[in-house]
Amino acid sequence: MEQIFYQNQQTFVLRTKKSERPQAVFTVFNINHKQYKIGIGAKCYPHQWNNGKIHSNSQLDRYNNTILESKIIESKSNYDKMINYLCMQSVITDYDDIVSMYFKYVC
């Protein structure tokens, strides 16, 4: 039986923080000492992003950030399901399929 090492930590980062335009939000996690960075399908202005916390000033910003927050919650749920799946498997042969496993739980 093979051991699986993962940090039970999922973080969310912007593609770049030094832009005036909305930037893609990524989830980042480590499994077996390999880092995975996957886009969650949402964007945010860098000036509204503060280490994973979203700040909005106008009604439109609040609407857009509500969508972003729902994507983050969905991504956390997908991550938990993927980790549970990995823990239930007795042998995992290919860690390259972790990204496809993650997206399997999106549907």
Short mmCIF file of C-alpha atoms in Angstrom, two decimals:
data_model
loop_
_atom_site.label_atom_id
_atom_site.label_comp_id
_atom_site.label_asym_id
_atom_site.label_seq_id
_atom_site.Cartn_x
_atom_site.Cartn_y
_atom_site.Cartn_z
CA MET A 1 0.00 0.00 0.00
CA GLU A 2 1.33 3.40 -1.01
CA GLN A 3 1.21 6.45 1.23
CA ILE A 4 -0.33 9.64 -0.07
CA PHE A 5 0.96 12.92 1.24
CA TYR A 6 -1.09 16.05 0.91
CA GLN A 7 -1.29 19.27 2.79
CA ASN A 8 -4.88 19.73 3.82
CA GLN A 9 -4.72 23.27 2.59
CA GLN A 10 -6.30 24.81 -0.44
CA THR A 11 -5.51 28.42 -1.23
CA PHE A 12 -6.84 30.83 -3.80
CA VAL A 13 -4.58 33.25 -5.67
CA LEU A 14 -4.83 35.77 -8.47
CA ARG A 15 -2.86 35.33 -11.65
CA THR A 16 -1.12 38.65 -11.01
CA LYS A 17 -1.77 41.41 -8.50
CA LYS A 18 -0.15 44.24 -10.46
CA SER A 19 -2.82 44.92 -13.04
CA GLU A 20 -5.78 47.22 -13.51
CA ARG A 21 -7.84 44.53 -15.27
CA PRO A 22 -9.75 41.62 -13.74
CA GLN A 23 -7.45 38.63 -13.15
CA ALA A 24 -8.22 34.92 -13.15
CA VAL A 25 -8.54 33.26 -9.75
CA PHE A 26 -6.73 29.95 -9.24
CA THR A 27 -6.91 27.29 -6.56
CA VAL A 28 -3.55 25.93 -5.43
CA PHE A 29 -2.94 22.68 -3.50
CA ASN A 30 -0.17 20.08 -3.03
CA ILE A 31 -0.44 16.31 -3.37
CA ASN A 32 2.62 14.06 -3.10
CA HIS A 33 4.96 17.05 -3.09
CA LYS A 34 3.60 18.31 -6.41
CA GLN A 35 1.79 21.64 -6.64
CA TYR A 36 -1.40 21.89 -8.66
CA LYS A 37 -2.76 25.23 -9.85
CA ILE A 38 -6.21 25.13 -11.42
CA GLY A 39 -8.37 28.02 -12.62
CA ILE A 40 -11.83 28.14 -11.03
CA GLY A 41 -13.45 29.98 -13.94
CA ALA A 42 -13.86 33.39 -12.30
CA LYS A 43 -12.07 36.73 -12.28
CA CYS A 44 -11.56 39.50 -9.75
CA TYR A 45 -10.03 42.96 -9.74
CA PRO A 46 -6.72 42.96 -7.86
CA HIS A 47 -7.72 46.00 -5.77
CA GLN A 48 -10.74 44.03 -4.48
CA TRP A 49 -8.66 40.97 -3.56
CA ASN A 50 -6.95 40.79 -0.18
CA ASN A 51 -5.43 37.35 0.52
CA GLY A 52 -8.57 35.49 -0.49
CA LYS A 53 -11.01 37.99 0.94
CA ILE A 54 -13.08 39.96 -1.53
CA HIS A 55 -13.96 43.62 -0.98
CA SER A 56 -16.66 45.30 -3.06
CA ASN A 57 -17.62 48.94 -3.25
CA SER A 58 -20.55 49.15 -5.68
CA GLN A 59 -23.68 47.11 -6.37
CA LEU A 60 -22.18 45.69 -9.57
CA ASP A 61 -19.01 44.71 -7.71
CA ARG A 62 -21.12 42.97 -5.08
CA TYR A 63 -22.98 41.02 -7.78
CA ASN A 64 -19.75 39.95 -9.50
CA ASN A 65 -18.13 39.04 -6.19
CA THR A 66 -21.16 36.93 -5.22
CA ILE A 67 -20.51 34.87 -8.34
CA LEU A 68 -16.82 34.61 -7.41
CA GLU A 69 -17.65 33.53 -3.86
CA SER A 70 -19.97 30.80 -5.17
CA LYS A 71 -17.16 29.55 -7.44
CA ILE A 72 -14.78 29.46 -4.46
CA ILE A 73 -17.30 27.48 -2.40
CA GLU A 74 -17.80 25.08 -5.32
CA SER A 75 -14.04 24.68 -5.68
CA LYS A 76 -13.66 23.89 -1.96
CA SER A 77 -16.36 21.25 -2.26
CA ASN A 78 -14.65 19.70 -5.31
CA TYR A 79 -11.34 19.63 -3.45
CA ASP A 80 -12.91 17.87 -0.44
CA LYS A 81 -14.56 15.28 -2.70
CA MET A 82 -11.29 14.66 -4.53
CA ILE A 83 -9.35 14.19 -1.27
CA ASN A 84 -12.01 11.79 0.01
CA TYR A 85 -11.77 9.84 -3.24
CA LEU A 86 -7.97 9.65 -2.99
CA CYS A 87 -8.20 8.46 0.62
CA MET A 88 -10.67 5.71 -0.29
CA GLN A 89 -8.44 4.25 -3.04
CA SER A 90 -6.11 1.46 -1.97
CA VAL A 91 -3.68 1.99 -4.87
CA ILE A 92 -3.32 5.03 -7.07
CA THR A 93 -1.26 4.40 -10.14
CA ASP A 94 -1.22 7.74 -11.90
CA TYR A 95 -1.02 11.08 -10.13
CA ASP A 96 -1.19 12.91 -13.45
CA ASP A 97 -4.93 12.28 -13.40
CA ILE A 98 -5.42 14.42 -10.28
CA VAL A 99 -6.44 17.43 -12.37
CA SER A 100 -8.98 15.37 -14.27
CA MET A 101 -10.23 13.94 -10.95
CA TYR A 102 -10.69 17.47 -9.68
CA PHE A 103 -12.76 18.43 -12.72
CA LYS A 104 -14.74 15.18 -12.48
CA TYR A 105 -16.49 16.65 -9.44
CA VAL A 106 -17.35 19.91 -11.17
CA CYS A 107 -20.28 18.30 -13.00
#
